[in-house]
Tab-separated table of C-alpha atoms in Angstrom:
chain	number	residue	atom	x	y	z
Q	1255	UNK	CA	109.692	103.187	109.242
Q	1256	UNK	CA	108.977	99.694	107.911
Q	1257	UNK	CA	111.339	99.002	105.427
Q	1258	UNK	CA	109.206	98.853	101.264
Q	1259	UNK	CA	110.246	96.367	99.420
Q	1260	UNK	CA	108.962	94.582	96.053
Q	1261	UNK	CA	107.275	91.294	96.232
Q	1262	UNK	CA	108.943	89.653	93.235
Q	1263	UNK	CA	106.564	87.312	92.318
Q	1264	UNK	CA	103.674	90.512	92.468
Q	1265	UNK	CA	105.914	92.977	92.159
Q	1266	UNK	CA	103.148	94.518	94.769
Q	1267	UNK	CA	105.435	96.825	97.134
Q	1268	UNK	CA	105.688	94.796	100.490
Q	1269	UNK	CA	106.461	95.667	104.138
Q	1270	UNK	CA	107.723	92.977	106.563
Q	1271	UNK	CA	104.865	90.528	106.034
Q	1272	UNK	CA	105.378	89.157	102.759
Q	1273	UNK	CA	103.345	86.259	101.084
Q	1274	UNK	CA	105.338	84.648	98.681
Q	1275	UNK	CA	101.770	83.278	97.104
Q	1276	UNK	CA	100.678	86.732	96.270
Q	1277	UNK	CA	97.662	86.132	98.759
Q	1278	UNK	CA	96.922	88.486	101.173
Q	1279	UNK	CA	96.272	86.886	104.501
Q	1280	UNK	CA	93.024	85.775	105.794
Q	1281	UNK	CA	90.777	88.619	107.589
Q	1282	UNK	CA	91.075	87.956	111.053
Q	1283	UNK	CA	94.877	86.174	110.348
Q	1284	UNK	CA	97.701	87.125	112.799
Q	1285	UNK	CA	98.793	90.876	113.548
Q	1286	UNK	CA	102.135	90.221	112.691
Q	1287	UNK	CA	102.763	87.081	110.107
Q	1288	UNK	CA	98.586	86.741	109.046
Q	1289	UNK	CA	98.109	83.516	110.139
Q	1290	UNK	CA	94.339	81.953	110.720
Q	1291	UNK	CA	94.084	81.843	114.703
Q	1292	UNK	CA	93.362	78.281	114.233
Q	1293	UNK	CA	97.161	76.978	112.705
Q	1294	UNK	CA	98.902	79.845	114.075
Q	1295	UNK	CA	100.912	77.680	117.154
Q	1296	UNK	CA	104.142	80.102	118.267
Q	1297	UNK	CA	105.511	81.390	115.427
Q	1298	UNK	CA	108.331	84.078	114.083
Q	1299	UNK	CA	108.865	86.621	111.662
Q	1300	UNK	CA	111.076	89.925	111.606
Q	1301	UNK	CA	107.775	92.043	113.057
Q	1302	UNK	CA	107.868	90.228	116.642
Q	1303	UNK	CA	110.314	87.471	116.859
Q	1304	UNK	CA	108.517	85.009	118.418
Q	1305	UNK	CA	105.030	85.201	118.967
Q	1306	UNK	CA	101.551	83.943	120.024
Q	1307	UNK	CA	98.349	84.846	117.606
Q	1308	UNK	CA	97.359	88.162	117.954
Q	1309	UNK	CA	94.175	90.129	117.140
Q	1310	UNK	CA	94.929	92.053	113.597
Q	1311	UNK	CA	93.725	96.021	113.866
Q	1312	UNK	CA	91.447	97.368	112.304
Q	1313	UNK	CA	93.357	99.173	109.958
Q	1314	UNK	CA	94.702	95.591	109.097
Q	1315	UNK	CA	91.473	94.463	108.752
Q	1316	UNK	CA	89.802	96.913	106.180
Q	1317	UNK	CA	93.503	96.934	104.055
Q	1318	UNK	CA	92.893	92.813	104.069
Q	1319	UNK	CA	89.092	93.274	102.977
Q	1320	UNK	CA	90.217	96.001	100.183
Q	1321	UNK	CA	93.083	93.316	99.210
Q	1322	UNK	CA	90.575	90.108	99.615
Q	1323	UNK	CA	87.932	91.972	97.135
Q	1324	UNK	CA	90.493	93.290	94.853
Q	1325	UNK	CA	91.664	89.891	94.030
Q	1326	UNK	CA	88.059	88.953	93.721
Q	1327	UNK	CA	88.924	86.434	96.663
Q	1328	UNK	CA	85.362	84.862	98.211
Q	1329	UNK	CA	84.284	85.321	101.670
Q	1330	UNK	CA	84.202	82.739	103.840
Q	1331	UNK	CA	81.004	80.390	104.085
Q	1332	UNK	CA	79.329	80.315	107.943
Q	1333	UNK	CA	79.215	77.320	109.348
Q	1334	UNK	CA	75.360	75.786	109.065
Q	1335	UNK	CA	73.501	77.301	111.363
Q	1336	UNK	CA	75.814	79.908	113.144
Q	1337	UNK	CA	75.274	83.740	113.034
Q	1338	UNK	CA	76.989	86.196	111.211
Q	1339	UNK	CA	79.264	88.627	113.482
Q	1340	UNK	CA	79.358	91.998	113.158
Q	1341	UNK	CA	82.671	91.905	111.467
Q	1342	UNK	CA	80.829	89.861	108.812
Q	1343	UNK	CA	77.978	92.128	108.237
Q	1344	UNK	CA	80.112	95.000	107.929
Q	1345	UNK	CA	82.201	93.449	105.329
Q	1346	UNK	CA	79.302	92.742	103.321
Q	1347	UNK	CA	78.323	96.316	103.343
Q	1348	UNK	CA	81.582	97.601	102.391
Q	1349	UNK	CA	82.006	95.143	99.617
Q	1350	UNK	CA	78.412	95.971	98.647
Q	1351	UNK	CA	79.462	100.037	98.898
Q	1352	UNK	CA	82.669	98.863	96.362
Q	1353	UNK	CA	80.435	97.816	94.311
Q	1354	UNK	CA	78.223	100.313	94.192
Q	1355	UNK	CA	81.455	102.522	93.438
Q	1356	UNK	CA	82.726	100.565	90.596
Q	1357	UNK	CA	79.304	100.542	89.137
Q	1358	UNK	CA	80.399	104.630	88.781
Q	1359	UNK	CA	78.570	106.130	92.066
Q	1360	UNK	CA	80.861	109.509	92.710
Q	1361	UNK	CA	79.204	110.096	96.300
Q	1362	UNK	CA	80.258	107.066	98.498
Q	1363	UNK	CA	83.751	106.194	99.741
Q	1364	UNK	CA	84.974	103.079	100.615
Q	1365	UNK	CA	85.043	104.481	104.143
Q	1366	UNK	CA	81.743	106.108	104.330
Q	1367	UNK	CA	79.753	106.261	106.761
Q	1368	UNK	CA	76.433	105.691	106.165
Q	1369	UNK	CA	74.588	109.194	106.591
Q	1370	UNK	CA	77.601	110.086	103.540
Q	1371	UNK	CA	76.509	107.976	101.170
Q	1372	UNK	CA	74.078	108.281	98.632
Q	1373	UNK	CA	70.591	106.543	98.769
Q	1374	UNK	CA	71.586	104.024	96.329
Q	1375	UNK	CA	74.636	103.114	98.531
Q	1376	UNK	CA	72.742	103.237	101.517
Q	1377	UNK	CA	70.311	101.245	100.179
Q	1378	UNK	CA	72.877	97.914	99.170
Q	1379	UNK	CA	75.130	98.732	102.113
Q	1380	UNK	CA	71.888	97.760	104.081
Q	1381	UNK	CA	70.448	95.180	102.023
Q	1382	UNK	CA	73.813	93.378	102.575
Q	1383	UNK	CA	73.912	93.639	106.062
Q	1384	UNK	CA	70.343	92.438	106.169
Q	1385	UNK	CA	70.763	89.476	104.168
Q	1386	UNK	CA	73.550	88.286	106.215
Q	1387	UNK	CA	71.824	88.927	109.509
Q	1388	UNK	CA	68.435	86.733	107.367
Q	1389	UNK	CA	68.367	83.099	108.540
Q	1390	UNK	CA	67.193	81.760	105.098
Q	1391	UNK	CA	65.898	78.542	107.216
Q	1392	UNK	CA	63.061	81.091	109.145
């Protein structure tokens, strides 16, 4: 059982990992402390003590994606010439689906599989993946 507290700055409920500025961690931040891999090194956290960077769980990536969407944090841009990863394409589809739900769709849900979505939700999710997978220089 995790100890739940309230962040004094944001009033949001938090577990062991807290973000003083109220911003959610990077999508690929450490599983234990949220620090990006590039700047992690050896770190201390109450949850894992001294630790190296560890890949976040699928549930953490999904929760962080929702938090980024809720805080209107834009997706990081890809370096010039880089192809999007499967995760980036999935995040684009997830964001398109959430926008569609905010526009009033009652059929689609944020974690719905493509066959369970309405035709318009399917079209928007696939279009988001297509945009990410298409090289604009071609």
